Amino acid sequence: MWNKSIEITMEDDEVSRRTRKKTEHPKKMKNILKNLWNVGKEDTRRLKHALKVGVSLTLVSLLYLMEPFFKGIGKNAIWAVMTVVVVLEFSAGATLRKGLNRGLGTLIAGSLAYLIEFVAINSGKIFGGIFIGAAVFIIGSTITYMRFVPYVKKNYDYGMLVFLLTFNLITVSSYRIDTVIKIAHQRLLTIAMGIGICLFMSLLVFPIWSGDDLHMSTVSKLQGLSRSTEACVTKYFEEKEKDNEDSNSDSDDDDVIYKGYKTVLDSKSSDEALAMYASWEPRHSLRCHKFPSQQYIKIGSVLRKFGHTVVALHGCLQTEIQTPTSIRILFKDPCVRLAGEICKVLSELSESILNKRHCSPEILSDNLEVALKDLNAAIKSQPKLFLGSNLHGDITNKHLNRNVSYYNDSNNVVGNVLSQTTQQNVTVSQPRFDSAVSLSSFMGRTPDRRSVNKPGPVGEKRRFRKQMSKAAVMKSLEFSEALPFAAFASLLVEMVARLGAVIDEVEELGSIACFKEYDNKTVDRTDVEVRIEKPVDLVVGD
């Protein structure tokens, strides 16, 4: 009976597993289709590129499928298919770079191989073989060494690789095969056909310009920094008490802040790749100005420096010791106005780049200077908060006494720890302050740190020590509650200082790219949201 019940249970488990698998398959397929849909929805150019690749492969396949083409080219038609697969990239600049590298590399290698074969044939069998071996060694070593040159590696590394491969195949094969030159001619013809199809599809059929991507990416980064700065200041001066668990609104604010500066800090490699591809693209604008790719890289560099300040500003929201709301509210108005003026400048810079016009002459308005002076005056009007006094000590003692009374009522053992901690702090601090904090009180150093989360008297001691470390800091440094705000305010002032470098680079971009002059009558003040998707196949090197 016991064995039968076990078998029945195992059969039931097997049936339930099969049922779950049957229900999971439709969900997995639905998720896959949803992901595929989202990829195309985020950037419709991806679908266009996929269709262009499909059409190009179909066209080169006709060399095999149609009898007249197959008789003229033969089996070498496969090289056209390989060329399309390798050369056709997402953007026009990347396709031009690879196509020209492959075409020139194959052409130069074939010409040099033909010259070496001509010399080898007229030198006899033995001397011809020695000459071919020496030529392969010298050219192979030279080309490989040249690939280490930074400029060559950045722009022509793929062409060098194709040259090396084609040269060795033709030169070595010509020593044994008499028709190798004819075969090389046919392969060169098919490769040229493949490159021609790739350039046609990339430049004339829904072209995707890397220069435009870099342009819109710069606009997006400026707007992201503006949103991050505004969200940081808004969250810092919120007049509500924070719970132990973050609310949904707090997490949303953190996402906005994080995404705004993360895009800027992670943009170096993508900016350099887009700039390199843009340098290969033809002048496709109406004014036919050369695309200033290097100036966009400079703007990206100063924006990353500005983004580091935003990261530090975001860090002020997550420090262990926070300035109380009662103190923050004293400086809320000048800080909010200063942050608003910074965001206005960033928005104006993004709109000027987006619309390809010069910045407003009044981009640094008087309101920015007034906000700076008001913040300076507000800080000077409260020197006791930053220099320490008995008056401010009342605020600190209020927080300290609240924590002490809570833990004294909760456990007598904790009260003993309090007396010991106070005695230790007084003993250690006499050389410098009236009451200082030892390093062990900050770190909560103990041989058994894992017992913090365990129930019982030991766990209570550890939790109390963590709270008392903060309380001891408050008591030892009477002005410590105002220090976090001082860091926050100094970062806002640093942002204003770094705005000058950003404005200078944007104005330099307008001069190089011949942006239109600023016209206050035709400026659209509506907020424009720009989002640029990084191509999935964007790479710096091959």
XYZ file of C-alpha atoms in Angstrom:
542
model
C 0.000 0.000 0.000
C 2.800 2.363 0.883
C 4.577 1.782 -2.431
C 1.338 2.336 -4.342
C 0.704 5.649 -2.613
C 4.252 6.780 -3.460
C 3.740 5.865 -7.122
C 0.442 7.730 -7.220
C 2.091 10.813 -5.717
C 4.936 10.689 -8.240
C 2.470 10.373 -11.102
C 0.532 13.367 -9.816
C 3.733 15.416 -9.621
C 4.667 14.437 -13.162
C 1.231 15.406 -14.442
C 1.428 18.782 -12.660
C 4.880 19.448 -14.122
C 3.659 18.695 -17.626
C 0.677 20.951 -17.121
C 2.921 23.795 -15.953
C 5.201 23.353 -18.956
C 2.234 23.531 -21.318
C 1.048 26.753 -19.737
C 4.567 28.259 -19.656
C 5.255 27.826 -23.387
C 2.595 30.325 -24.541
C 3.842 32.839 -21.967
C 7.441 32.477 -23.174
C 6.399 32.930 -26.802
C 4.358 35.970 -25.828
C 7.340 37.503 -24.030
C 9.624 36.841 -27.015
C 7.188 38.487 -29.417
C 6.750 41.401 -27.030
C 10.523 41.934 -26.840
C 10.822 41.832 -30.626
C 8.034 44.379 -30.917
C 9.663 46.681 -28.357
C 13.002 46.570 -30.211
C 11.360 47.891 -33.355
C 9.150 50.308 -31.468
C 12.098 51.957 -29.702
C 13.818 52.714 -33.006
C 11.988 52.073 -36.282
C 15.277 52.428 -38.188
C 16.218 48.949 -37.006
C 13.377 47.459 -39.025
C 14.372 49.505 -42.072
C 17.964 48.323 -41.781
C 16.864 44.697 -41.545
C 14.768 45.088 -44.699
C 17.680 46.738 -46.526
C 19.972 43.832 -45.660
C 17.359 41.368 -46.884
C 16.938 43.191 -50.210
C 20.721 43.431 -50.683
C 21.217 39.717 -50.091
C 18.452 38.959 -52.557
C 20.078 41.104 -55.234
C 23.516 39.500 -54.884
C 21.942 36.051 -54.818
C 20.728 36.675 -58.375
C 24.339 36.215 -59.475
C 23.905 32.576 -58.545
C 20.243 32.138 -59.419
C 20.255 33.676 -62.910
C 22.007 31.630 -65.573
C 23.643 34.495 -67.567
C 25.295 35.898 -64.439
C 26.396 32.481 -63.260
C 28.107 31.666 -66.573
C 30.030 34.932 -66.556
C 31.105 34.876 -62.890
C 30.764 31.277 -61.787
C 31.368 30.139 -58.234
C 33.051 33.400 -57.314
C 29.597 34.951 -56.896
C 29.715 33.819 -53.268
C 32.204 36.637 -52.601
C 29.492 39.176 -53.359
C 27.246 37.579 -50.723
C 30.078 37.619 -48.188
C 30.776 41.277 -48.976
C 27.162 42.300 -48.317
C 27.067 40.409 -45.020
C 30.326 41.977 -43.813
C 30.123 45.516 -45.236
C 26.490 46.609 -44.880
C 26.326 48.324 -41.467
C 23.626 50.211 -39.586
C 24.739 53.717 -40.601
C 25.954 55.145 -43.883
C 29.295 56.190 -42.411
C 30.066 52.727 -41.058
C 29.126 51.155 -44.408
C 31.317 53.607 -46.326
C 34.218 52.967 -43.996
C 34.065 49.214 -44.357
C 33.190 49.237 -48.047
C 36.035 51.526 -49.070
C 38.477 49.686 -46.826
C 37.514 46.354 -48.346
C 37.500 47.644 -51.925
C 40.797 49.511 -51.740
C 42.472 46.738 -49.779
C 41.456 44.135 -52.365
C 42.398 46.340 -55.335
C 45.847 47.319 -54.015
C 46.622 43.775 -52.899
C 45.622 42.347 -56.290
C 47.714 44.892 -58.190
C 50.774 44.288 -56.021
C 50.347 40.508 -56.272
C 50.159 40.752 -60.078
C 53.407 42.771 -60.137
C 55.202 40.265 -57.897
C 53.988 37.345 -60.003
C 55.264 39.047 -63.173
C 58.728 39.444 -61.607
C 58.694 35.859 -60.265
C 57.795 34.332 -63.632
C 60.658 36.092 -65.375
C 63.125 35.045 -62.626
C 62.801 31.293 -63.061
C 61.276 28.621 -60.856
C 63.829 28.666 -58.018
C 64.528 32.379 -57.841
C 60.818 33.066 -58.347
C 59.968 31.027 -55.251
C 62.648 32.796 -53.200
C 61.394 36.179 -54.387
C 57.771 35.329 -53.498
C 58.810 34.145 -50.017
C 60.830 37.285 -49.381
C 57.987 39.506 -50.623
C 55.461 37.745 -48.380
C 57.743 38.170 -45.359
C 58.528 41.851 -45.949
C 55.006 42.962 -46.830
C 53.382 40.853 -44.113
C 55.685 42.236 -41.428
C 55.330 45.821 -42.649
C 51.530 45.764 -42.830
C 51.230 44.116 -39.406
C 53.505 46.746 -37.861
C 51.566 49.576 -39.521
C 48.362 48.306 -37.925
C 49.735 49.405 -34.545
C 49.809 53.061 -35.622
C 46.824 54.690 -33.797
C 45.531 56.609 -36.813
C 45.805 53.603 -39.120
C 44.226 51.280 -36.555
C 41.327 53.655 -36.033
C 40.462 54.253 -39.701
C 42.107 51.624 -41.906
C 42.598 48.520 -39.771
C 39.968 46.528 -41.677
C 41.472 47.537 -45.029
C 44.933 46.457 -43.859
C 43.567 43.085 -42.809
C 41.819 42.566 -46.164
C 44.976 43.614 -48.013
C 47.107 41.138 -46.081
C 44.707 38.263 -46.658
C 44.151 38.961 -50.376
C 47.837 39.521 -51.115
C 48.939 36.256 -49.536
C 46.178 34.215 -51.171
C 46.966 35.501 -54.657
C 50.759 35.567 -54.376
C 51.214 32.108 -52.864
C 48.544 30.486 -55.054
C 50.066 31.906 -58.276
C 53.197 29.812 -57.734
C 51.244 26.572 -58.366
C 48.106 27.681 -60.238
C 48.428 29.390 -63.586
C 44.872 30.772 -63.682
C 45.031 32.484 -60.303
C 45.086 35.962 -61.858
C 41.876 35.231 -63.732
C 40.251 33.957 -60.548
C 41.416 37.042 -58.648
C 39.953 39.257 -61.368
C 36.575 37.556 -61.050
C 36.617 37.818 -57.267
C 37.500 41.490 -57.461
C 34.567 42.025 -59.801
C 32.105 40.265 -57.484
C 33.404 42.151 -54.456
C 32.932 45.428 -56.338
C 29.347 44.404 -57.123
C 28.685 43.663 -53.460
C 30.187 46.971 -52.330
C 28.184 48.848 -54.953
C 24.928 47.302 -53.738
C 25.816 48.103 -50.114
C 26.597 51.750 -50.905
C 23.425 52.114 -52.934
C 21.217 50.727 -50.161
C 23.036 52.643 -47.431
C 23.248 56.082 -49.089
C 20.092 56.247 -51.186
C 17.497 54.009 -49.510
C 16.423 55.403 -46.123
C 19.950 56.547 -45.209
C 20.942 56.586 -41.531
C 23.557 59.249 -40.818
C 25.905 58.866 -37.864
C 26.330 62.641 -37.768
C 22.621 63.115 -37.087
C 22.771 60.480 -34.342
C 25.676 62.289 -32.693
C 23.855 65.605 -33.022
C 20.670 64.304 -31.378
C 22.652 62.437 -28.749
C 24.237 65.721 -27.619
C 20.793 67.305 -27.349
C 19.550 64.343 -25.315
C 22.500 64.558 -22.912
C 21.893 68.240 -22.197
C 18.235 67.582 -21.485
C 19.091 64.604 -19.284
C 21.432 66.710 -17.148
C 18.739 69.366 -16.827
C 16.167 66.817 -15.647
C 18.630 65.241 -13.194
C 19.564 68.589 -11.638
C 15.957 69.641 -11.271
C 14.954 66.303 -9.738
C 17.867 66.401 -7.256
C 16.982 69.839 -5.925
C 13.263 69.072 -5.792
C 13.826 65.882 -3.843
C 16.318 67.504 -1.476
C 13.831 70.124 -0.299
C 10.787 67.874 -0.010
C 8.903 68.710 3.164
C 7.946 65.195 4.159
C 9.469 62.680 6.460
C 11.064 59.682 4.795
C 10.008 56.230 5.862
C 12.447 53.375 6.333
C 11.235 51.868 3.070
C 11.456 53.999 -0.063
C 8.140 54.860 -1.610
C 7.335 54.433 -5.297
C 7.685 58.170 -5.891
C 11.177 58.199 -4.398
C 12.276 55.319 -6.589
C 10.878 57.074 -9.658
C 12.810 60.226 -8.789
C 15.993 58.207 -8.350
C 15.456 56.607 -11.765
C 15.067 60.007 -13.414
C 18.194 61.319 -11.711
C 20.254 58.205 -12.421
C 19.252 57.850 -16.076
C 19.924 61.535 -16.731
C 23.599 61.487 -15.810
C 24.314 57.819 -16.584
C 23.700 58.450 -20.288
C 26.238 61.274 -20.200
C 28.924 59.400 -18.278
C 28.656 56.301 -20.495
C 28.700 58.199 -23.786
C 32.444 58.450 -24.470
C 32.858 55.291 -26.551
C 29.614 55.789 -28.484
C 30.441 59.441 -29.207
C 33.876 58.541 -30.535
C 32.449 55.779 -32.729
C 29.710 58.016 -34.128
C 32.237 60.795 -34.754
C 34.536 58.415 -36.610
C 31.701 57.138 -38.806
C 30.468 60.690 -39.404
C 33.904 61.678 -40.715
C 33.452 59.155 -43.543
C 30.011 60.384 -44.563
C 29.516 62.746 -47.523
C 28.210 66.246 -47.022
C 24.490 65.606 -47.188
C 23.162 68.836 -45.676
C 21.744 71.692 -47.744
C 24.582 74.025 -46.774
C 27.165 71.321 -47.503
C 29.269 72.155 -44.429
C 31.724 69.599 -43.180
C 30.353 67.862 -40.133
C 32.251 69.066 -36.998
C 32.567 65.654 -35.379
C 35.546 66.607 -33.209
C 33.693 69.559 -31.724
C 30.865 67.248 -30.648
C 33.451 65.108 -28.858
C 34.683 68.208 -27.002
C 31.130 69.029 -25.957
C 30.698 65.469 -24.723
C 33.877 65.830 -22.662
C 32.739 68.995 -20.855
C 29.297 67.472 -20.329
C 30.857 64.474 -18.605
C 32.717 66.840 -16.262
C 29.429 68.576 -15.563
C 27.799 65.175 -15.044
C 30.310 64.335 -12.308
C 28.955 67.303 -10.356
C 25.416 65.985 -10.776
C 26.563 62.601 -9.466
C 27.993 64.302 -6.369
C 24.765 66.274 -5.965
C 22.808 63.028 -6.102
C 25.129 61.608 -3.462
C 24.066 64.391 -1.060
C 20.582 62.842 -1.062
C 21.934 59.503 0.141
C 24.325 60.475 2.940
C 23.903 58.950 6.384
C 23.858 62.343 8.132
C 21.214 64.636 6.680
C 20.471 68.246 7.403
C 17.088 68.548 9.181
C 14.169 69.961 7.237
C 13.956 72.899 9.626
C 17.431 73.990 8.529
C 17.005 73.197 4.836
C 13.897 75.345 4.579
C 15.970 78.409 5.435
C 17.870 78.078 2.158
C 15.204 76.523 -0.041
C 14.211 79.591 -2.055
C 17.689 80.665 -3.284
C 18.732 77.063 -4.001
C 15.591 76.287 -5.991
C 15.920 79.502 -7.982
C 19.609 78.825 -8.661
C 18.883 75.285 -9.833
C 16.064 76.588 -12.014
C 18.408 79.039 -13.722
C 20.954 76.250 -14.320
C 18.246 74.097 -15.899
C 17.160 77.028 -18.085
C 20.707 77.412 -19.416
C 20.976 73.686 -20.189
C 17.584 73.725 -21.911
C 18.560 76.766 -23.975
C 21.786 75.035 -25.058
C 19.885 71.895 -26.068
C 17.353 73.911 -28.071
C 20.095 75.858 -29.834
C 21.826 72.638 -30.931
C 18.530 70.997 -31.856
C 17.424 73.918 -34.027
C 20.986 74.587 -35.276
C 20.995 78.200 -34.176
C 23.244 80.288 -31.963
C 22.519 80.634 -28.267
C 20.639 83.569 -26.835
C 22.913 86.511 -25.959
C 21.216 86.588 -22.555
C 21.766 82.903 -21.809
C 23.466 83.845 -18.521
C 20.683 86.098 -17.253
C 20.747 88.472 -14.336
C 18.458 86.100 -12.458
C 21.327 83.600 -12.195
C 23.591 86.202 -10.610
C 20.806 87.316 -8.276
C 20.176 83.727 -7.177
C 23.882 83.273 -6.421
C 23.974 86.462 -4.366
C 20.819 85.484 -2.491
C 22.275 82.079 -1.640
C 25.470 83.703 -0.435
C 23.506 86.181 1.669
C 21.332 83.428 3.138
C 24.378 81.433 4.215
C 26.058 84.507 5.715
C 22.879 85.312 7.625
C 23.088 82.001 9.502
C 26.738 81.773 10.633
C 25.826 79.911 13.823
C 24.710 76.885 11.809
C 28.120 76.481 10.205
C 30.424 77.731 12.982
C 28.702 76.050 15.921
C 27.143 77.626 19.044
C 25.165 76.806 22.126
C 22.017 77.920 20.386
C 22.451 75.357 17.664
C 23.499 72.839 20.295
C 19.897 72.862 21.499
C 18.785 71.461 18.157
C 21.473 68.786 18.268
C 20.737 67.833 21.878
C 17.076 67.525 21.006
C 17.834 64.814 18.441
C 20.387 63.170 20.736
C 18.092 63.093 23.788
C 15.287 61.623 21.717
C 17.471 58.696 20.644
C 18.908 58.172 24.143
C 15.538 58.160 25.882
C 14.162 55.651 23.410
C 16.939 53.173 23.895
C 17.126 53.649 27.681
C 13.455 52.728 27.969
C 13.763 49.739 25.671
C 16.593 47.840 27.387
C 18.737 48.307 30.513
C 21.669 46.585 28.838
C 21.639 49.267 26.197
C 21.777 51.872 28.917
C 24.988 50.359 30.225
C 26.467 50.501 26.735
C 25.474 54.157 26.542
C 27.387 55.013 29.708
C 30.435 53.098 28.488
C 30.322 54.768 25.068
C 30.001 58.234 26.631
C 32.953 57.650 28.939
C 35.103 56.403 26.061
C 34.195 59.370 23.885
C 35.061 61.885 26.637
C 38.394 60.186 27.317
C 39.465 60.043 23.682
C 38.340 63.513 22.716
C 40.154 65.635 25.263
C 43.207 66.462 23.087
C 41.103 68.143 20.373
C 37.416 68.661 21.212
C 35.193 68.724 24.261
C 33.621 65.455 23.125
C 34.853 63.599 20.050
C 34.195 60.225 18.520
C 36.629 57.356 18.238
C 37.069 55.453 14.995
C 35.607 52.325 16.555
C 32.356 54.149 17.340
C 32.046 55.130 13.662
C 32.778 51.692 12.305
C 30.986 49.668 14.984
C 34.056 47.414 15.142
C 33.425 44.096 16.837
C 34.778 40.555 16.500
C 31.335 39.242 15.693
C 29.729 41.702 13.266
C 27.233 39.166 11.989
C 25.376 39.195 15.279
C 23.861 42.595 14.468
C 20.806 41.084 12.891
C 20.457 38.329 15.489
C 17.838 38.626 18.266
C 18.876 38.939 21.886
C 20.975 41.335 23.984
C 24.024 41.159 21.696
C 21.989 42.117 18.634
C 20.401 44.975 20.563
C 23.854 46.249 21.492
C 24.986 46.233 17.879
C 21.897 48.045 16.634
C 22.227 50.572 19.426
C 25.900 51.143 18.578
C 24.985 52.001 15.002
C 22.466 54.588 16.197
C 24.796 55.944 18.861
C 27.589 56.476 16.317
C 25.392 58.996 14.508
C 24.255 60.544 17.788
C 27.861 60.876 18.957
C 28.760 62.651 15.701
C 25.934 65.100 16.254
C 27.055 65.807 19.782
C 30.781 66.047 19.076
C 30.372 68.372 16.061
C 27.633 70.818 16.897
C 27.481 72.158 13.355
C 27.560 68.714 11.656
C 23.887 68.891 10.721
C 24.583 71.865 8.468
C 27.657 70.311 6.815
C 25.663 68.175 4.331
C 23.800 71.262 3.157
C 27.093 73.142 2.812
C 28.299 70.408 0.445
C 25.004 70.573 -1.447
C 25.210 74.352 -1.856
C 28.861 74.251 -2.923
C 27.990 71.754 -5.658
C 25.293 74.059 -6.998
C 27.849 76.870 -7.184
C 30.299 74.490 -8.890
C 27.641 73.765 -11.509
C 27.405 77.458 -12.298
C 31.187 77.598 -12.670
C 31.212 74.644 -15.064
C 28.406 76.055 -17.178
C 30.863 78.497 -18.733
C 32.909 75.728 -20.358
C 29.758 74.112 -21.755
C 28.514 77.400 -23.206
C 31.893 78.133 -24.811
C 32.011 74.746 -26.549
C 28.422 75.040 -27.808
C 29.127 78.518 -29.189
C 32.256 77.183 -30.877
C 30.133 74.448 -32.445
C 27.732 77.067 -33.790
C 30.605 78.981 -35.370
C 32.148 75.911 -37.023
C 28.835 74.467 -38.246
C 27.551 77.887 -39.361
C 24.416 77.824 -37.217
C 21.805 80.462 -38.023
C 21.703 83.602 -35.933
C 19.526 83.844 -32.862
C 16.110 85.353 -33.531
C 13.966 85.990 -30.492
C 10.802 86.247 -32.576
C 11.067 82.802 -34.142
C 12.326 80.881 -31.104
C 9.927 78.189 -29.960
C 9.919 78.080 -26.180
C 8.024 74.798 -25.912
C 9.942 71.998 -24.305
C 11.194 69.451 -26.788
C 11.956 65.941 -25.644
C 14.559 64.150 -27.716
C 15.528 60.515 -27.332
C 18.288 58.831 -29.278
C 18.747 55.091 -29.357
C 22.245 53.698 -29.527
C 22.508 51.247 -32.438
C 22.897 47.709 -31.252
C 25.762 47.084 -33.649
C 27.704 50.230 -32.802
C 31.356 49.314 -32.314
C 34.548 51.298 -32.093
C 36.750 48.829 -33.896
C 36.417 45.807 -36.124
